[in-house]
Amino acid sequence: MGGRDEATSELLVIFGITGDLARKMTFRALYRLERRKLLGGAILGVASDDITVEELIKRAGEAIRDTGEPFDEAVFGRLGKRLSYLHGDVTEAALYTQLAERVGTDRRCLYYLEMPPSLFAPIVENLGRAGLLTHSRVAVEKPFGHDLASARDLNTRLRAVLREDQILRVDHFLGKQPVADLECLRFANTTLAELWDRRSIAEIHITMAEDFGVEDRGSFYDAVGALRDVVQNHLLQVLALVAMEPPVGPGDDDLNDKKAEVFRAIPAADPAHYVRGQYRGYTDVAGVADGSQTETFVALRLEIDNWRWAGVPIFLRAGKALPERVTEVRLFTRRVPPLAFMPHRERAQRNQIVLRIDPDPGLRLQLVAQDDQDTRTWRDVHLDSSFAEDLGDPIRPYERLLYAAMTGDRRLFAREDSIEETWRIVAPLLEHPGPIHAYQRGSWGPEAASELVRGHRSWQEPWLPPGGRSH
Ligand SMILES: NC(=O)C1=CN([C@@H]2O[C@H](COP(=O)(O)OP(=O)(O)OC[C@H]3O[C@@H](n4cnc5c(N)ncnc54)[C@H](OP(=O)(O)O)[C@@H]3O)[C@@H](O)[C@H]2O)C=CC1
Ligand SMILES: O=C1O[C@H](COP(=O)(O)O)[C@@H](O)[C@H](O)[C@H]1O
């Protein structure tokens, strides 16, 4: 994380400071930045609850403790001194008059919108009317639209008052260490860089598994489903970083240009290669409609029609109530020819390269070795790196993203064209969702997901950290 300069925001204004995301993620991220002495300015929280700043600070402390973060009173004291609070209805002009009095129109602010998505555009329009956007940036949480048309509409409304370089579209997966590091891992290492194309790679699997259900988010989730919740955004952003060409420079657009090229080369997904599942018991969750057809599991196949990846199938799967919480990218190499020097001319298994994003990020290279006890057979051997062991405690996603937003580093945020392309890619699946297959909680999803990969590598047991599951 780099230094601060005249591009750094002087004031962070958080809309939605009393919400769930702030409680679970934002306060902790701010606390960690404070501990690393990376917070330079004041923080103003905005929400509708009529509470005092003392109450807000108390809630912030509880929220940070609840995350299990080691708690240092001195650090928290410094953070608390930065906090102030403004309550009101964000749909009313009066709030922005008060905000302008508190903030002034000359300050470089970062407005971070952790709000119900229907309020993103109205808030930005109100900020514009109050003259509060001239020197400022706006970070908007997910989701950015619920389909291509709504994403375009939101974009148009934001762009009516903001330049593209003032808009930061948050996707917290882009703040995860192994995702942020993909560019360097791929292009700084000849061993990976030389393998990373259709000549050496036969197929790619990306798995995002969660070992919990929808829990208390029934009404939010039932209107969204797995495809919109994590594939259109998180997994496609990861795929772009896995598949892109090397950026030609360090600029924000250098990276985003390469990601956009990948998206443009992905044909719209084919509903014939799309499987949806719903775990048994989902419709009993509070907030879920009776007889809901919303998917809690998806598996799909994509292609990238460019010179690097043509002919390499890409399989994505994501689901809730699966056996493990694990997110990984797995590349299967092509097979070597039969080995004439072995007693049987059997062909060795493919190598696999696995990037584990969660939990315990790391990289695995799965190779084949001759079994020392029985030289006629093969054994898998693994070269594993745990990034925490090798690189130290990682910066947390929201910590990384908040800092990047405050310093104006747009590389970690999704650009307008990428968002629209990802909605285009999934559009046929939204229009023709197909049947929903029931699956048992704690299974790897419906049987139809295995059918999807028939003739290809089967879905693999994900690579788990030593000791199995961790959160
Ligand atoms: N929660 C999560 O785990 C995640 C959330 N997100 C995204 O973050 C955003 C916020 O989500 P979340 O925190 O869960 O939402 P919540 O419903 O928990 O919080 C919403 C916030 O908005 C405020 N608010 C709502 N309406 C108004 C209004 N008219 N005027 C003023 N304030 C208002 C609420 O204030 P008050 O409570 O005082 O009324 C509250 O602070 C969403 O875009 C969501 O998709 C993204 C990833 C994960
Ligand atoms: O955006 C979302 O992401 C979480 C998973 O994020 P992680 O950082 O815990 O891996 C997912 O559970 C949630 O449904 C989705 O809205």
Coordinates of C-alpha atoms and ligand atoms in Angstrom, one line a residue:
M1 CA 0.0 0.0 0.0
G2 CA 1.6 3.2 -1.2
G3 CA 1.9 6.7 0.2
R4 CA -0.5 9.6 0.5
D5 CA -0.4 12.7 -1.7
E6 CA -2.6 15.5 -2.9
A7 CA -5.0 12.8 -4.3
T8 CA -5.7 11.4 -0.9
S9 CA -9.1 12.2 0.6
E10 CA -9.2 14.6 3.5
L11 CA -12.5 13.3 4.9
L12 CA -14.2 9.9 4.7
V13 CA -18.0 10.1 4.8
I14 CA -19.6 6.7 5.3
F15 CA -23.3 6.5 4.4
G16 CA -24.8 3.6 6.2
I17 CA -22.4 3.6 9.2
T18 CA -25.1 1.9 11.4
G19 CA -25.6 -1.0 9.0
D20 CA -24.6 -4.6 8.9
L21 CA -21.6 -4.2 6.6
A22 CA -20.1 -1.4 8.8
R23 CA -20.6 -3.7 11.9
K24 CA -19.0 -6.7 10.2
M25 CA -16.3 -5.2 8.1
T26 CA -15.9 -1.4 8.0
F27 CA -15.1 -0.6 11.6
R28 CA -12.5 -3.4 11.7
A29 CA -10.9 -2.2 8.5
L30 CA -10.7 1.4 9.8
Y31 CA -9.3 0.1 13.1
R32 CA -6.6 -1.9 11.3
L33 CA -5.7 1.2 9.1
E34 CA -5.5 3.3 12.3
R35 CA -3.2 0.8 13.8
R36 CA -1.0 1.0 10.8
K37 CA -1.1 4.8 11.0
L38 CA -2.7 5.0 7.5
L39 CA -5.7 7.1 8.4
G40 CA -5.0 10.8 7.9
G41 CA -8.3 12.5 8.3
A42 CA -11.7 12.6 10.0
I43 CA -14.5 10.1 9.4
L44 CA -18.1 11.2 9.3
G45 CA -20.8 8.6 9.6
V46 CA -24.3 9.2 8.1
A47 CA -27.4 7.1 8.7
S48 CA -31.0 7.6 9.8
D49 CA -30.7 6.3 13.4
D50 CA -30.8 9.3 15.8
I51 CA -27.9 8.3 18.0
T52 CA -25.0 10.3 19.6
V53 CA -21.5 10.0 18.5
E54 CA -20.7 8.4 21.8
E55 CA -23.2 5.6 21.0
L56 CA -21.6 5.2 17.5
I57 CA -18.1 4.9 19.1
K58 CA -19.5 2.3 21.5
R59 CA -21.0 0.3 18.7
A60 CA -17.7 0.6 16.7
G61 CA -15.8 -0.8 19.7
E62 CA -18.2 -3.7 20.1
A63 CA -18.2 -4.4 16.4
I64 CA -14.4 -4.6 16.3
R65 CA -14.2 -6.8 19.3
D66 CA -16.9 -9.1 17.9
T67 CA -14.7 -9.8 14.8
G68 CA -12.0 -11.2 17.1
E69 CA -9.5 -8.6 16.1
P70 CA -6.8 -8.0 18.9
F71 CA -8.0 -4.8 20.5
D72 CA -5.7 -2.0 21.6
E73 CA -7.4 0.8 23.6
A74 CA -4.9 3.4 22.4
V75 CA -5.5 2.6 18.8
F76 CA -9.2 2.6 19.2
G77 CA -9.0 5.9 21.2
R78 CA -7.3 7.5 18.2
L79 CA -9.9 6.1 15.8
G80 CA -12.8 7.2 18.1
K81 CA -11.5 10.8 18.0
R82 CA -11.8 10.8 14.2
L83 CA -15.5 9.8 14.3
S84 CA -18.5 12.1 14.0
Y85 CA -22.0 11.4 13.1
L86 CA -24.9 13.0 11.1
H87 CA -28.3 11.5 11.1
G88 CA -31.1 12.1 8.7
D89 CA -33.0 10.7 5.7
V90 CA -30.7 10.5 2.7
T91 CA -33.6 11.0 0.3
E92 CA -34.2 14.5 1.7
A93 CA -32.4 17.6 0.6
A94 CA -32.1 18.9 4.2
L95 CA -29.5 16.3 5.0
Y96 CA -27.2 17.6 2.3
T97 CA -27.6 21.2 3.5
Q98 CA -26.4 20.0 6.9
L99 CA -23.7 17.9 5.2
A100 CA -22.4 20.9 3.2
E101 CA -22.2 23.0 6.4
R102 CA -20.2 20.2 8.1
V103 CA -18.0 19.3 5.2
G104 CA -17.7 22.5 3.1
T105 CA -17.6 22.3 -0.7
D106 CA -13.9 22.5 -1.1
R107 CA -12.8 19.4 0.7
R108 CA -11.5 16.3 -1.0
C109 CA -14.0 13.7 0.4
L110 CA -14.4 10.0 -0.2
Y111 CA -18.2 9.3 0.1
Y112 CA -18.5 5.6 0.7
L113 CA -22.1 4.3 0.1
E114 CA -22.8 1.2 2.2
M115 CA -26.5 1.7 1.6
P116 CA -29.5 -0.1 0.1
P117 CA -28.6 -0.2 -3.6
S118 CA -31.8 1.7 -4.6
L119 CA -30.3 4.7 -2.8
F120 CA -27.0 4.8 -4.6
A121 CA -28.1 7.1 -7.4
P122 CA -30.4 9.4 -5.3
I123 CA -27.5 10.0 -2.9
V124 CA -25.0 10.8 -5.6
E125 CA -27.6 13.1 -7.3
N126 CA -28.2 14.9 -4.0
L127 CA -24.5 15.2 -3.3
G128 CA -24.1 16.8 -6.8
R129 CA -27.0 19.2 -6.2
A130 CA -25.4 20.3 -3.0
G131 CA -22.1 21.0 -4.8
L132 CA -20.3 18.3 -2.8
L133 CA -18.7 16.3 -5.6
T134 CA -16.3 18.8 -7.2
H135 CA -13.1 17.4 -5.6
S136 CA -14.5 14.1 -4.3
R137 CA -14.8 10.5 -5.1
V138 CA -17.7 8.1 -4.5
A139 CA -17.3 4.4 -3.6
V140 CA -20.4 2.3 -4.2
E141 CA -21.0 -1.1 -2.6
K142 CA -22.3 -4.1 -4.6
P143 CA -24.6 -4.9 -6.3
F144 CA -24.1 -2.6 -9.2
G145 CA -27.4 -3.2 -10.9
H146 CA -29.4 -6.4 -11.1
D147 CA -29.0 -6.9 -14.8
L148 CA -27.5 -5.1 -17.8
A149 CA -30.2 -2.5 -18.2
S150 CA -30.3 -1.5 -14.5
A151 CA -26.4 -1.4 -14.4
R152 CA -26.4 0.9 -17.4
D153 CA -29.1 3.0 -15.9
L154 CA -27.2 3.4 -12.6
N155 CA -24.1 4.2 -14.5
T156 CA -25.8 6.9 -16.5
R157 CA -27.2 8.5 -13.4
L158 CA -23.8 8.4 -11.7
R159 CA -21.9 9.7 -14.8
A160 CA -24.4 12.6 -15.0
V161 CA -22.6 14.1 -12.0
L162 CA -19.3 12.3 -11.7
R163 CA -16.4 11.5 -14.0
E164 CA -15.4 7.8 -14.3
D165 CA -12.3 8.4 -12.3
Q166 CA -14.4 9.7 -9.4
I167 CA -16.4 6.4 -9.2
L168 CA -15.1 3.4 -7.3
R169 CA -17.3 0.3 -7.7
V170 CA -16.5 -2.0 -4.8
D171 CA -16.1 -5.7 -5.2
H172 CA -14.5 -7.0 -2.0
F173 CA -13.0 -10.0 -3.8
L174 CA -10.6 -7.6 -5.5
G175 CA -9.3 -6.7 -2.1
K176 CA -8.5 -10.3 -1.1
Q177 CA -4.7 -10.8 -1.0
P178 CA -4.4 -13.7 -3.5
V179 CA -6.7 -11.9 -5.9
A180 CA -4.8 -8.6 -5.6
D181 CA -1.6 -10.5 -6.0
L182 CA -2.6 -12.5 -9.1
E183 CA -1.0 -10.1 -11.5
C184 CA 2.4 -10.3 -9.8
L185 CA 2.2 -14.1 -9.2
R186 CA 1.4 -14.8 -12.8
F187 CA 3.8 -12.4 -14.5
A188 CA 6.7 -12.2 -12.1
N189 CA 7.2 -16.0 -12.2
T190 CA 8.4 -17.6 -15.4
T191 CA 7.4 -21.0 -14.2
L192 CA 3.8 -19.8 -14.1
A193 CA 3.9 -17.3 -16.9
E194 CA 5.2 -19.9 -19.4
L195 CA 2.5 -22.4 -18.6
W196 CA -0.4 -20.0 -18.5
D197 CA -2.2 -20.5 -21.9
R198 CA -4.0 -23.0 -24.1
R199 CA -0.8 -24.7 -25.1
S200 CA -0.2 -26.0 -21.6
I201 CA -3.5 -25.6 -19.8
A202 CA -6.4 -27.9 -20.7
E203 CA -9.1 -26.5 -18.5
I204 CA -9.8 -24.2 -15.6
H205 CA -12.1 -24.7 -12.6
I206 CA -13.1 -22.0 -10.2
T207 CA -15.0 -23.1 -7.0
M208 CA -16.5 -20.8 -4.4
A209 CA -18.1 -23.0 -1.7
E210 CA -19.7 -21.9 1.5
D211 CA -20.5 -24.3 4.3
F212 CA -23.4 -22.2 5.6
G213 CA -26.8 -21.4 4.3
V214 CA -28.6 -18.1 3.7
E215 CA -29.2 -17.8 7.5
D216 CA -30.7 -14.4 8.4
R217 CA -30.4 -12.9 4.9
G218 CA -33.4 -14.7 3.4
S219 CA -35.3 -11.7 2.0
F220 CA -32.1 -10.2 0.5
Y221 CA -30.9 -13.4 -1.0
D222 CA -34.2 -14.7 -2.4
A223 CA -34.4 -11.7 -4.7
V224 CA -30.8 -12.3 -5.9
G225 CA -29.7 -15.9 -6.0
A226 CA -26.2 -17.3 -6.4
L227 CA -25.5 -16.2 -10.0
R228 CA -26.1 -12.5 -9.2
D229 CA -24.7 -12.7 -5.6
V230 CA -21.2 -14.0 -6.4
V231 CA -20.7 -15.1 -10.0
Q232 CA -21.5 -11.9 -12.1
N233 CA -19.3 -10.0 -9.8
H234 CA -16.7 -11.8 -7.6
L235 CA -16.0 -14.9 -9.7
L236 CA -15.9 -13.1 -13.1
Q237 CA -13.6 -10.5 -11.6
V238 CA -11.3 -13.3 -10.4
L239 CA -11.5 -15.0 -13.9
A240 CA -10.5 -11.7 -15.6
L241 CA -7.3 -11.5 -13.5
V242 CA -6.6 -15.2 -14.1
A243 CA -7.0 -14.8 -17.8
M244 CA -5.8 -11.3 -18.7
E245 CA -2.6 -10.3 -20.6
P246 CA 0.0 -8.4 -18.7
P247 CA -0.9 -4.7 -18.2
V248 CA 1.4 -2.4 -20.1
G249 CA 1.9 0.0 -17.3
P250 CA 1.1 0.7 -13.6
G251 CA -1.9 3.0 -14.3
D252 CA -5.4 2.2 -13.1
D253 CA -6.6 1.9 -16.7
D254 CA -3.7 -0.3 -17.7
L255 CA -5.0 -3.1 -15.5
N256 CA -8.6 -2.4 -16.1
D257 CA -8.1 -2.4 -19.9
K258 CA -6.6 -5.9 -19.8
K259 CA -9.5 -7.2 -17.7
A260 CA -12.0 -5.6 -20.0
E261 CA -10.4 -7.3 -23.0
V262 CA -11.0 -10.7 -21.3
F263 CA -14.6 -9.9 -20.7
R264 CA -15.1 -8.8 -24.2
A265 CA -13.7 -12.1 -25.4
I266 CA -16.1 -14.2 -23.3
P267 CA -19.2 -15.1 -25.3
A268 CA -22.5 -14.8 -23.5
A269 CA -23.0 -17.9 -21.3
D270 CA -25.1 -20.7 -22.8
P271 CA -28.1 -21.9 -20.7
A272 CA -27.4 -25.4 -22.0
H273 CA -24.2 -25.3 -19.9
Y274 CA -25.8 -24.0 -16.8
V275 CA -27.0 -25.9 -13.7
R276 CA -28.9 -24.4 -10.8
G277 CA -29.5 -26.0 -7.4
Q278 CA -31.3 -25.2 -4.2
Y279 CA -30.4 -26.8 -0.9
R280 CA -33.2 -28.7 0.9
G281 CA -34.7 -26.5 3.6
Y282 CA -34.0 -23.2 1.8
T283 CA -37.7 -22.3 1.5
D284 CA -38.0 -22.6 5.3
V285 CA -35.6 -19.7 5.8
A286 CA -37.3 -16.5 7.1
G287 CA -37.8 -14.1 4.2
V288 CA -37.7 -16.7 1.5
A289 CA -40.9 -17.0 -0.6
D290 CA -42.9 -20.3 -0.5
G291 CA -42.0 -22.4 -3.5
S292 CA -39.1 -20.1 -4.3
Q293 CA -37.1 -21.0 -7.4
T294 CA -34.0 -19.0 -6.4
E295 CA -30.8 -20.8 -6.8
T296 CA -28.3 -21.3 -3.9
F297 CA -25.9 -23.2 -6.2
V298 CA -24.8 -22.7 -9.7
A299 CA -22.3 -24.4 -12.0
L300 CA -21.6 -23.1 -15.5
R301 CA -19.3 -23.3 -18.4
L302 CA -17.6 -20.4 -20.1
E303 CA -15.1 -19.9 -22.9
I304 CA -12.7 -17.1 -23.7
D305 CA -12.4 -16.7 -27.4
N306 CA -8.9 -15.2 -27.7
W307 CA -5.5 -16.4 -28.7
R308 CA -4.4 -17.3 -25.2
W309 CA -7.5 -19.3 -24.2
A310 CA -9.5 -20.5 -27.2
G311 CA -10.6 -24.1 -26.7
V312 CA -9.9 -24.1 -22.9
P313 CA -13.2 -24.7 -21.1
I314 CA -13.8 -22.8 -17.9
F315 CA -16.1 -24.2 -15.3
L316 CA -17.4 -22.1 -12.4
R317 CA -19.4 -23.4 -9.4
A318 CA -20.6 -21.5 -6.4
G319 CA -22.9 -22.6 -3.7
K320 CA -24.2 -22.3 -0.1
A321 CA -24.6 -25.2 2.3
L322 CA -21.8 -27.1 0.7
P323 CA -19.3 -29.3 2.8
E324 CA -16.6 -26.7 3.1
R325 CA -15.9 -23.0 3.0
V326 CA -13.3 -22.7 0.3
T327 CA -12.6 -20.6 -2.8
E328 CA -10.0 -21.7 -5.3
V329 CA -8.9 -21.4 -8.9
R330 CA -7.6 -24.7 -10.3
L331 CA -5.8 -25.0 -13.7
F332 CA -5.2 -28.5 -15.2
T333 CA -2.3 -28.8 -17.5
R334 CA -2.4 -30.9 -20.7
R335 CA -1.1 -34.4 -20.3
V336 CA 2.4 -35.4 -21.3
P337 CA 2.8 -38.1 -24.0
P338 CA 3.1 -41.8 -22.8
L339 CA 6.4 -42.3 -21.0
A340 CA 8.3 -45.0 -23.0
F341 CA 10.8 -45.6 -20.1
M342 CA 8.1 -46.8 -17.7
P343 CA 7.1 -50.5 -17.6
H344 CA 3.5 -49.6 -18.7
R345 CA 3.1 -46.9 -21.3
E346 CA 0.4 -45.3 -19.2
R347 CA 0.1 -41.6 -19.4
A348 CA 0.8 -39.7 -16.2
Q349 CA -1.9 -37.6 -14.6
R350 CA -2.2 -33.9 -15.4
N351 CA -0.4 -31.4 -13.2
Q352 CA -2.6 -29.0 -11.4
I353 CA -2.0 -25.4 -10.2
V354 CA -4.3 -24.4 -7.4
L355 CA -4.6 -20.8 -6.1
R356 CA -6.5 -20.9 -2.9
I357 CA -8.3 -17.6 -2.2
D358 CA -10.1 -18.6 1.0
P359 CA -9.4 -19.7 3.7
D360 CA -5.7 -19.5 4.3
P361 CA -4.6 -18.2 0.8
G362 CA -1.9 -20.2 -0.9
L363 CA -0.6 -21.8 -4.0
R364 CA -0.3 -25.5 -4.7
L365 CA 1.6 -27.2 -7.5
Q366 CA 0.4 -30.8 -7.9
L367 CA 2.9 -33.0 -9.7
V368 CA 3.3 -36.7 -10.4
A369 CA 6.1 -38.8 -9.0
Q370 CA 7.0 -42.4 -9.3
D371 CA 5.9 -44.4 -6.3
D372 CA 9.2 -45.5 -4.6
Q373 CA 7.6 -48.7 -3.2
D374 CA 6.0 -49.7 -6.5
T375 CA 7.8 -48.3 -9.5
R376 CA 5.0 -49.2 -11.8
T377 CA 2.7 -46.6 -10.4
W378 CA 2.4 -42.9 -9.9
R379 CA 1.8 -40.8 -6.8
D380 CA 0.6 -37.2 -6.5
V381 CA 3.1 -34.9 -4.8
H382 CA 2.4 -31.3 -3.8
L383 CA 4.5 -28.2 -3.6
D384 CA 2.4 -25.9 -1.3
S385 CA 2.9 -22.4 -0.2
S386 CA 0.7 -20.8 2.5
F387 CA 0.9 -17.0 1.9
A388 CA 0.4 -16.3 5.6
E389 CA 3.4 -18.4 6.5
D390 CA 5.5 -17.0 3.7
L391 CA 4.3 -13.4 3.5
G392 CA 2.9 -12.7 6.9
D393 CA -0.5 -11.5 8.1
P394 CA -2.5 -10.3 5.1
I395 CA -4.1 -7.0 4.7
R396 CA -7.9 -7.6 5.0
P397 CA -10.0 -7.0 1.9
Y398 CA -11.9 -4.0 3.2
E399 CA -8.8 -2.5 4.7
R400 CA -7.1 -2.7 1.3
L401 CA -10.1 -1.3 -0.5
L402 CA -10.8 1.5 1.9
Y403 CA -7.2 2.6 1.7
A404 CA -7.1 2.4 -2.1
A405 CA -10.3 4.4 -2.3
M406 CA -9.0 7.1 0.0
T407 CA -5.7 7.4 -2.0
G408 CA -7.5 7.2 -5.3
D409 CA -6.0 3.9 -6.5
R410 CA -8.7 2.7 -8.9
R411 CA -6.9 -0.6 -9.8
L412 CA -8.8 -2.5 -7.2
F413 CA -12.2 -1.3 -8.4
A414 CA -14.4 -2.5 -11.2
R415 CA -14.6 -0.2 -14.2
E416 CA -17.9 0.7 -15.9
D417 CA -17.2 -1.4 -19.1
S418 CA -16.3 -4.5 -17.0
I419 CA -19.5 -4.3 -15.1
E420 CA -21.6 -4.1 -18.2
E421 CA -19.7 -6.9 -19.9
T422 CA -20.2 -9.2 -16.9
W423 CA -23.9 -8.5 -17.0
R424 CA -23.9 -9.3 -20.7
I425 CA -22.1 -12.6 -20.1
V426 CA -24.7 -13.9 -17.6
A427 CA -27.7 -12.3 -19.3
P428 CA -28.9 -15.5 -21.1
L429 CA -28.7 -17.4 -17.8
L430 CA -30.9 -14.8 -16.1
E431 CA -33.4 -14.9 -19.0
H432 CA -33.4 -18.7 -19.3
P433 CA -32.6 -20.0 -15.9
G434 CA -33.8 -23.5 -16.5
P435 CA -34.9 -26.0 -13.8
I436 CA -33.8 -26.0 -10.2
H437 CA -32.3 -29.2 -8.8
A438 CA -32.6 -29.9 -5.1
Y439 CA -29.5 -30.9 -3.2
Q440 CA -28.7 -32.1 0.3
R441 CA -27.1 -29.6 2.7
G442 CA -23.5 -30.6 3.2
S443 CA -23.2 -32.2 -0.3
W444 CA -21.3 -30.7 -3.3
G445 CA -24.6 -29.7 -5.0
P446 CA -26.9 -31.4 -7.4
E447 CA -25.8 -34.4 -9.5
A448 CA -26.4 -32.3 -12.6
A449 CA -23.3 -30.3 -11.8
S450 CA -21.2 -33.4 -12.4
E451 CA -23.0 -33.9 -15.7
L452 CA -21.9 -30.5 -16.7
V453 CA -18.2 -31.5 -16.6
R454 CA -18.8 -34.9 -18.2
G455 CA -15.9 -35.6 -20.7
H456 CA -13.7 -33.1 -18.8
R457 CA -11.9 -33.1 -15.5
S458 CA -14.4 -34.0 -12.7
W459 CA -14.9 -31.4 -10.0
Q460 CA -12.0 -32.0 -7.5
E461 CA -12.1 -32.0 -3.7
P462 CA -10.9 -28.5 -3.0
W463 CA -7.4 -28.1 -1.5
L464 CA -8.0 -27.4 2.2
P465 CA -5.6 -25.9 4.7
P466 CA -3.9 -28.4 7.1
G467 CA -6.5 -29.4 9.7
G468 CA -9.3 -29.0 7.3
R469 CA -11.9 -26.2 7.6
S470 CA -11.1 -22.8 9.0
H471 CA -13.0 -19.5 9.0
Ligands
LIG1 N1 -23.9 -6.8 5.0 C1 -23.0 -7.5 4.3 O1 -22.4 -8.5 4.7 C2 -22.7 -7.0 2.9 C3 -23.3 -5.8 2.4 N2 -22.9 -5.4 1.2 C4 -23.5 -4.2 0.6 O2 -23.4 -3.1 1.5 C5 -24.6 -2.3 1.4 C6 -25.2 -2.1 2.8 O3 -25.6 -3.4 3.2 P1 -25.9 -3.6 4.8 O4 -25.0 -2.9 5.7 O5 -26.1 -5.1 4.9 O6 -27.3 -2.9 4.9 P2 -28.1 -2.5 6.2 O7 -29.6 -2.6 5.8 O8 -27.7 -3.3 7.4 O9 -27.7 -1.0 6.5 C7 -28.2 0.0 5.7 C8 -27.7 1.4 6.2 O10 -28.4 2.3 5.4 C9 -29.0 3.3 6.3 N3 -30.2 3.8 5.6 C10 -31.1 3.1 5.0 N4 -32.1 3.9 4.5 C11 -31.7 5.2 4.9 C12 -32.2 6.4 4.6 N5 -33.4 6.6 3.9 N6 -31.6 7.5 5.2 C13 -30.5 7.3 5.9 N7 -29.9 6.2 6.1 C14 -30.5 5.1 5.6 C15 -29.3 2.5 7.5 O11 -29.4 3.4 8.6 P3 -30.3 3.1 9.9 O12 -29.9 1.7 10.3 O13 -29.8 4.1 10.8 O14 -31.7 3.3 9.4 C16 -28.0 1.6 7.6 O15 -27.0 2.4 8.2 C17 -25.5 -2.9 0.4 O16 -25.2 -2.4 -0.9 C18 -25.0 -4.4 0.4 O17 -25.3 -5.1 -0.8 C19 -21.9 -6.0 0.5 C20 -21.2 -7.1 1.0 C21 -21.6 -7.7 2.2
LIG2 O1 -20.7 -10.7 -1.5 C1 -20.9 -11.7 -0.9 O2 -19.8 -12.4 -0.5 C2 -19.9 -13.3 0.6 C3 -18.7 -14.1 0.6 O3 -17.6 -13.3 0.9 P1 -16.3 -13.8 1.7 O4 -15.4 -12.7 1.7 O5 -16.8 -14.2 3.1 O6 -15.8 -15.0 1.0 C4 -21.1 -14.2 0.4 O7 -21.3 -15.1 1.6 C5 -22.4 -13.4 0.3 O8 -23.5 -14.2 0.0 C6 -22.2 -12.4 -0.9 O9 -23.3 -11.4 -0.8

